[in-house]
mmCIF file of C-alpha atoms in Angstrom:
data_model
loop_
_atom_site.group_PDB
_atom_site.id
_atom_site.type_symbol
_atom_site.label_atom_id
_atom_site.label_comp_id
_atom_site.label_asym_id
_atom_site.label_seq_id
_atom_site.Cartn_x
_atom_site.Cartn_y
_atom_site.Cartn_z
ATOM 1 C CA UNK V 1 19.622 -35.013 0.608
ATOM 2 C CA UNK V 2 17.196 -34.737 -1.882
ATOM 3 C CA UNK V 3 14.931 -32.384 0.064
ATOM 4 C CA UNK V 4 18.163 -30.541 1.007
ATOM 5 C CA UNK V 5 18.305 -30.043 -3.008
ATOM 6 C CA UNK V 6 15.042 -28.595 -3.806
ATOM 7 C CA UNK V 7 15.440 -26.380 -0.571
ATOM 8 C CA UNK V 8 18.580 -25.114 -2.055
ATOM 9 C CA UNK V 9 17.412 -24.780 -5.727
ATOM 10 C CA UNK V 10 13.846 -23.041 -4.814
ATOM 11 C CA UNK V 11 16.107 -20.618 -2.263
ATOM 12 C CA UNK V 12 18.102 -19.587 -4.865
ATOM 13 C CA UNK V 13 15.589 -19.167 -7.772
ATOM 14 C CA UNK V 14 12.510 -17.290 -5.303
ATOM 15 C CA UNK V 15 11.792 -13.949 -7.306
ATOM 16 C CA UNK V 16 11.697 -13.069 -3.117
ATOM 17 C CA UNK V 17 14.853 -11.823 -1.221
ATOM 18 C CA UNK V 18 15.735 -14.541 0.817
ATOM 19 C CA UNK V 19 18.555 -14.133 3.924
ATOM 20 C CA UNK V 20 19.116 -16.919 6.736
ATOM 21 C CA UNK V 21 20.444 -16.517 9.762
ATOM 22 C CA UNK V 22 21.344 -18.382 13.004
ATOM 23 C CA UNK V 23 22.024 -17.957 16.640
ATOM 24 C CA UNK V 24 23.912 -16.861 18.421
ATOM 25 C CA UNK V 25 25.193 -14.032 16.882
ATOM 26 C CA UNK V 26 21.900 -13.453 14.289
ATOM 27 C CA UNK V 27 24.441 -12.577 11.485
ATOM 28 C CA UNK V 28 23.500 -13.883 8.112
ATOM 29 C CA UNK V 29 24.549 -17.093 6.891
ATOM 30 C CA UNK V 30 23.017 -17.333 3.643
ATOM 31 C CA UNK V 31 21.037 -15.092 0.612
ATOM 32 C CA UNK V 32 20.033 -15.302 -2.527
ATOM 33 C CA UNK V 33 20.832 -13.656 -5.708
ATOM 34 C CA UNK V 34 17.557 -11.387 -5.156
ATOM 35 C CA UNK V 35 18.533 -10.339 -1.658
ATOM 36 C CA UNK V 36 22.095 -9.797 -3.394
ATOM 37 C CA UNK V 37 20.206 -7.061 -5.547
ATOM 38 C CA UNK V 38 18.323 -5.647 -3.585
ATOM 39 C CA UNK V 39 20.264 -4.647 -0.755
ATOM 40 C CA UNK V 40 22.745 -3.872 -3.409
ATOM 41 C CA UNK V 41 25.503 -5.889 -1.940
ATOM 42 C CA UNK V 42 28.380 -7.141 -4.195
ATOM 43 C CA UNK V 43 28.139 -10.657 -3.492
ATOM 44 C CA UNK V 44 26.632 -13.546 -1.038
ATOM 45 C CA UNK V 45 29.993 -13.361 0.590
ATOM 46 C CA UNK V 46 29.443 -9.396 1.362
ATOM 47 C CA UNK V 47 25.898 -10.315 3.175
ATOM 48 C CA UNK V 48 27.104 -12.799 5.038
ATOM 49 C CA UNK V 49 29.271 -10.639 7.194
ATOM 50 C CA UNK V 50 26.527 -8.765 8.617
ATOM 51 C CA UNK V 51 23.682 -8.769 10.595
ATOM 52 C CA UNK V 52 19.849 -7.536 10.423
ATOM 53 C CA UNK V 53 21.132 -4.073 11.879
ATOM 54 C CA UNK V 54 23.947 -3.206 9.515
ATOM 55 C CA UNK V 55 20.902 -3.248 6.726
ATOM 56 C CA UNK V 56 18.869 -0.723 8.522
ATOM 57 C CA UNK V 57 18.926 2.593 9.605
ATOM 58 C CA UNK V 58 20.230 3.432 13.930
ATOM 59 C CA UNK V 59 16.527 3.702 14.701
ATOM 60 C CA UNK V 60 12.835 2.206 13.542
ATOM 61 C CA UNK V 61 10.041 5.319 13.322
ATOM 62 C CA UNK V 62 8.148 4.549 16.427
ATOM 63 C CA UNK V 63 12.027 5.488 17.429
ATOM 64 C CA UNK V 64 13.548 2.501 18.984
ATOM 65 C CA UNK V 65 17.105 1.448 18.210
ATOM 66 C CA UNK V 66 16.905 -1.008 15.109
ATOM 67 C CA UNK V 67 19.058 -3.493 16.905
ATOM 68 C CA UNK V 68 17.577 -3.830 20.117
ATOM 69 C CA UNK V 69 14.011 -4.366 18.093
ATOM 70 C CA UNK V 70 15.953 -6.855 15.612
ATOM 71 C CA UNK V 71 16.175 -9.449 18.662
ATOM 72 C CA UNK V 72 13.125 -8.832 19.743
ATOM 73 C CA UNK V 73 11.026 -9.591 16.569
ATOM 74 C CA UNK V 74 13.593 -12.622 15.868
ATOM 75 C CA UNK V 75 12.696 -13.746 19.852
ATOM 76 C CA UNK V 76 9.185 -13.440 18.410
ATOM 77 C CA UNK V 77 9.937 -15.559 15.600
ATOM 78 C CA UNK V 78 11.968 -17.886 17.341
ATOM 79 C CA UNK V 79 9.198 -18.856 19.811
ATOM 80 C CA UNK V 80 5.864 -18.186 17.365
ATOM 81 C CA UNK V 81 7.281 -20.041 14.683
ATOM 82 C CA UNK V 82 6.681 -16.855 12.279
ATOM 83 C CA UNK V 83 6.576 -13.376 12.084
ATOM 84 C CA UNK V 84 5.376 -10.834 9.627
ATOM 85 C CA UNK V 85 6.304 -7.282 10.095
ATOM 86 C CA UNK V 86 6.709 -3.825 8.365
ATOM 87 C CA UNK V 87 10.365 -2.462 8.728
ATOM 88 C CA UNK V 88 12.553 0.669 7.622
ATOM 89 C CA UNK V 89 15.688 -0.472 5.656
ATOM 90 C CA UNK V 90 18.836 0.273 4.062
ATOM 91 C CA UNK V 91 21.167 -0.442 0.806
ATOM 92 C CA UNK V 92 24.706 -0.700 1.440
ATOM 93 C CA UNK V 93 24.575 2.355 -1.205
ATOM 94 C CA UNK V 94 23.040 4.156 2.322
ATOM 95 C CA UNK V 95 19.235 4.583 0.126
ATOM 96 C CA UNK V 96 16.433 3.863 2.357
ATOM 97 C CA UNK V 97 13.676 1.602 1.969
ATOM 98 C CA UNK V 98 10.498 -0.305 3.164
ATOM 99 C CA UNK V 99 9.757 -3.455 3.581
ATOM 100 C CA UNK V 100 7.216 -6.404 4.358
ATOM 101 C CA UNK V 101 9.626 -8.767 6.111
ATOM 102 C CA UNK V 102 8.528 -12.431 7.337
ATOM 103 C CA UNK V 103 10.866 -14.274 9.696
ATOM 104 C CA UNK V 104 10.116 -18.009 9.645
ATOM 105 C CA UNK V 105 12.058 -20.627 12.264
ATOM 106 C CA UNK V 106 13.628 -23.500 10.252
ATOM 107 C CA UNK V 107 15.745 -26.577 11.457
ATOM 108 C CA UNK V 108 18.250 -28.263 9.876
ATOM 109 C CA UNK V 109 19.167 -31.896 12.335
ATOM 110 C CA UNK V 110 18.956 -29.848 15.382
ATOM 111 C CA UNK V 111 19.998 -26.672 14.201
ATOM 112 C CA UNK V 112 16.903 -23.785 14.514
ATOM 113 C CA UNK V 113 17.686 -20.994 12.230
ATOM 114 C CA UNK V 114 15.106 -18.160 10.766
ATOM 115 C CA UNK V 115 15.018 -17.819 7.322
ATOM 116 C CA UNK V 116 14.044 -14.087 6.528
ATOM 117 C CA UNK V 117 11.850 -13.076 3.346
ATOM 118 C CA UNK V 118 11.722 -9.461 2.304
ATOM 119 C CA UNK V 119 10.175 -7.805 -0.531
ATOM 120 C CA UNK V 120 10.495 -3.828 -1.069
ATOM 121 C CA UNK V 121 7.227 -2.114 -0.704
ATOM 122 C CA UNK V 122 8.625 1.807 -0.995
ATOM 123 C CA UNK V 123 6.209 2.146 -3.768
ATOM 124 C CA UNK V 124 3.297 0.952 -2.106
ATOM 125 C CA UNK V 125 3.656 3.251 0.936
ATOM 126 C CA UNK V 126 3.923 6.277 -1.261
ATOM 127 C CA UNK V 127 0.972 5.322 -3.142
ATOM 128 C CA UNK V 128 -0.561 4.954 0.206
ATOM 129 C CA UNK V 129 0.618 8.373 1.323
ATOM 130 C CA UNK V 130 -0.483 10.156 -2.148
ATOM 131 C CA UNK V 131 -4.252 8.569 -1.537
ATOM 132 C CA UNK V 132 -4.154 9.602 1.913
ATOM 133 C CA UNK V 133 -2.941 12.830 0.672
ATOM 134 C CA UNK V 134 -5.950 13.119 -2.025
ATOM 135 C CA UNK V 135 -8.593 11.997 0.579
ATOM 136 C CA UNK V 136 -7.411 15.211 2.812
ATOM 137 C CA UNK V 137 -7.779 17.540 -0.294
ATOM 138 C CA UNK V 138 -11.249 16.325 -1.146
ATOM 139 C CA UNK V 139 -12.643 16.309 2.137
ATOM 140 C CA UNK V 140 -11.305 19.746 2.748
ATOM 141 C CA UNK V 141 -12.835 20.831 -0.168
ATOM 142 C CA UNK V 142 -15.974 22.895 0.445
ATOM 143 C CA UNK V 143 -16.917 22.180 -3.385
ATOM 144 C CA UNK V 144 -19.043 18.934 -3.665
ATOM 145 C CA UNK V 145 -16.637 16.513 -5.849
ATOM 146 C CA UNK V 146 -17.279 12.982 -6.864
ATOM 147 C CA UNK V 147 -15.849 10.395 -9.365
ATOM 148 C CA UNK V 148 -17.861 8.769 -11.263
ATOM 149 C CA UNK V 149 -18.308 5.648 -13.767
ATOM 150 C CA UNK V 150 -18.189 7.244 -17.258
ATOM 151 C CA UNK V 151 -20.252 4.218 -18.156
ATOM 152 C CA UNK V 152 -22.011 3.388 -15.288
ATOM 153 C CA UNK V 153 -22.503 6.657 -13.691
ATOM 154 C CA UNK V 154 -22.454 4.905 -10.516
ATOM 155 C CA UNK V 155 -20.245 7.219 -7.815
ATOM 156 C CA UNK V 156 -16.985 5.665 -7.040
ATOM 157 C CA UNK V 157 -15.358 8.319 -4.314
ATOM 158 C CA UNK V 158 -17.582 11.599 -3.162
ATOM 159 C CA UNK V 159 -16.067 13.830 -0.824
ATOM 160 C CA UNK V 160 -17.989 15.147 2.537
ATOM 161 C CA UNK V 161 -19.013 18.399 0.630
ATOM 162 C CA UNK V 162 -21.085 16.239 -1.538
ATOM 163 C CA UNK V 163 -22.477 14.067 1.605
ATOM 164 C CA UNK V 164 -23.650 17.527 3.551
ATOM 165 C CA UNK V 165 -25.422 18.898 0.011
ATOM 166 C CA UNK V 166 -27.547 15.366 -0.635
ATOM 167 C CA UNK V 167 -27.868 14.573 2.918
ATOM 168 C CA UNK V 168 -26.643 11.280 2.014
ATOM 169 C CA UNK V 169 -23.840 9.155 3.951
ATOM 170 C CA UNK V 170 -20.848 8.620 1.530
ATOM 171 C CA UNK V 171 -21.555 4.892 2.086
ATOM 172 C CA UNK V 172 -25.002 5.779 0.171
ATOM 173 C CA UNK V 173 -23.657 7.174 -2.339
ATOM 174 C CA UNK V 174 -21.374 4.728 -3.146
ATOM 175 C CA UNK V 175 -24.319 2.935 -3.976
ATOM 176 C CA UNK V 176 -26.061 5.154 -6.047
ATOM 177 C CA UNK V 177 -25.863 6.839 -9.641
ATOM 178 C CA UNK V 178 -25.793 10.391 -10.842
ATOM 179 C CA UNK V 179 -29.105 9.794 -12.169
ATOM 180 C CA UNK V 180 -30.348 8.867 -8.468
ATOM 181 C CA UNK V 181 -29.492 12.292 -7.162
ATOM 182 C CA UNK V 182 -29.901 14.630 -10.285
ATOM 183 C CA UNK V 183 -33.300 15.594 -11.677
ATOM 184 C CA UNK V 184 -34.663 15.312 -15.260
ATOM 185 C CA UNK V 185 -31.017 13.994 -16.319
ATOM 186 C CA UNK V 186 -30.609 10.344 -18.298
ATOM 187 C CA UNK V 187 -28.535 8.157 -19.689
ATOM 188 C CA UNK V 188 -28.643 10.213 -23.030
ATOM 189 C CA UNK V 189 -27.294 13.424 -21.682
ATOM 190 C CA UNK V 190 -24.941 11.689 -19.448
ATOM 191 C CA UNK V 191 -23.602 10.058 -22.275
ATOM 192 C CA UNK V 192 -23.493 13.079 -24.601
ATOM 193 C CA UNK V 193 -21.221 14.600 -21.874
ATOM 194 C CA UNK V 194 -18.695 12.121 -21.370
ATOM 195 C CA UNK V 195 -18.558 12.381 -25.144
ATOM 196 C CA UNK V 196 -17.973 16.021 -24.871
ATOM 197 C CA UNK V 197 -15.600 15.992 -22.242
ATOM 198 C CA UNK V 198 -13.596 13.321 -23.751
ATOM 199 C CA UNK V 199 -13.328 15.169 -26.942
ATOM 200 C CA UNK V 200 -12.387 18.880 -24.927
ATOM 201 C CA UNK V 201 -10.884 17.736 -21.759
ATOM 202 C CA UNK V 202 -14.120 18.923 -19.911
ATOM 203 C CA UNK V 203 -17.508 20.076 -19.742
ATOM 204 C CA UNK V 204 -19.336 22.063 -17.927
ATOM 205 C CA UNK V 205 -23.098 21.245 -17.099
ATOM 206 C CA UNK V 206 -25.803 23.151 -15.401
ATOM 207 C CA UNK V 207 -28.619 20.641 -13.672
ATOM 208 C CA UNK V 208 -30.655 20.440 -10.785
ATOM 209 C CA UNK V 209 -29.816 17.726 -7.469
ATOM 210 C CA UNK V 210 -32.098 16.591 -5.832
ATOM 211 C CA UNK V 211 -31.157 16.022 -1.935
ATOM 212 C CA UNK V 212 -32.475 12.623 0.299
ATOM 213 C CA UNK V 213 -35.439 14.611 1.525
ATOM 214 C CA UNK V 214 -36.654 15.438 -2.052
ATOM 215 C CA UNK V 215 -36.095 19.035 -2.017
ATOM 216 C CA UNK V 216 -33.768 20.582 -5.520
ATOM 217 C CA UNK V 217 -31.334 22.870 -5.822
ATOM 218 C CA UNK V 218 -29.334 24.251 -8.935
ATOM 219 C CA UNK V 219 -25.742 23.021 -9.933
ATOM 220 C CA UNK V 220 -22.882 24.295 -12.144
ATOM 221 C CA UNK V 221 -20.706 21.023 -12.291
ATOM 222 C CA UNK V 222 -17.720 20.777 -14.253
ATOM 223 C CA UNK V 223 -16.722 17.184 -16.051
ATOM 224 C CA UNK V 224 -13.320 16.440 -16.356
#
């Protein structure tokens, strides 16, 4: 009873949106006040009447009909104990959404039911899709651009252009500095840059780069 409790009282408080549900119908049979918010639902009660389908949209993207791959991932549960997966959802409002959602088996006496934890990660993927987005444009670039420490000047991201003009790999560059690849340039005017383009929003610097082989060639870069 008194494990019973603390079940109930950590279920309830979890920051987490928490659902149960239970053969044989797989309808939910329990949530918490965050899965009450998140789904936008009006109450426990309003949850509770349906199933892992009626929060998601007719079909998953690789296409498949959301309720024929709901039993199959709870199967998956059911007999693995577990099961973490990435899933398309939706409010009762209609708004879609994206979530991490881990299906773990329970028991209660001999009652097996899965207890579901979801957590919204619509943010996330779009931050995922705007770096995958910013990766494309810099590769595609045929200027050389690279971020770099303003304190360091060790190269955090180059794109390919960069890789081809150095003859380094990016994964080379990565480890290097603008001072390994630039001639006659130091700390001081590095420095007196970032200071400048801090003050005007950019710079613009002429220098020479010096590729892998040793050979130089001369650079307009602008600092921004």
């Amino acid at each position: 009873a008194a494990s019973e409790a603390r079940y109930a009282s950590l279920f309830e408080s979890s920051r987490d949106a928490l659902m149960t549900l239970a053969p044989p119908s797989w309808r939910f049979t329990g949530a918490n006040h965050a899965a009450v918010q998140l789904l936008g639902a009006a109450s426990v009660a309003k949850l509770t009447s349906l199933g892992p389908w009626d929060i998601s949209p007719e079909r998953q993207p690789d296409g498949r009909l959301s309720s024929e791959k709901a039993q199959e991932v709870i199967a998956i549960a059911m007999r693995e104990g577990s099961h973490f997966f990435e899933w398309e959802l939706r409010r009762l409002n209609g708004e879609p959404f994206t979530g991490d959602v881990l299906l773990t088996r329970m028991q209660a006496g001999a009652d097996l039911y899965l207890q579901a934890t979801v957590r919204d990660i619509s943010q996330r993927k779009r931050v995922e899709t705007e770096l995958r987005l910013f990766r494309s444009l810099l590769d595609q670039s045929s200027d050389g651009i690279h971020v770099t420490d303003p304190v360091s000047a060790r190269f955090l991201d180059v794109n390919d252009a960069v890789s081809r003009e150095l003859g380094y790999t990016r994964a080379e560059l990565l480890t290097m500095t603008a001072f390994d690849v630039t001639a006659d340039y130091d700390r001081t005017a590095f420095e007196a840059s970032v200071a400048e383009c801090r003050t005007k929003g950019h710079v613009t610097v002429l220098a020479v780069n010096r590729r892998k082989d040793g050979s130089t060639f001369p650079v307009e870069a602008r600092m921004s």
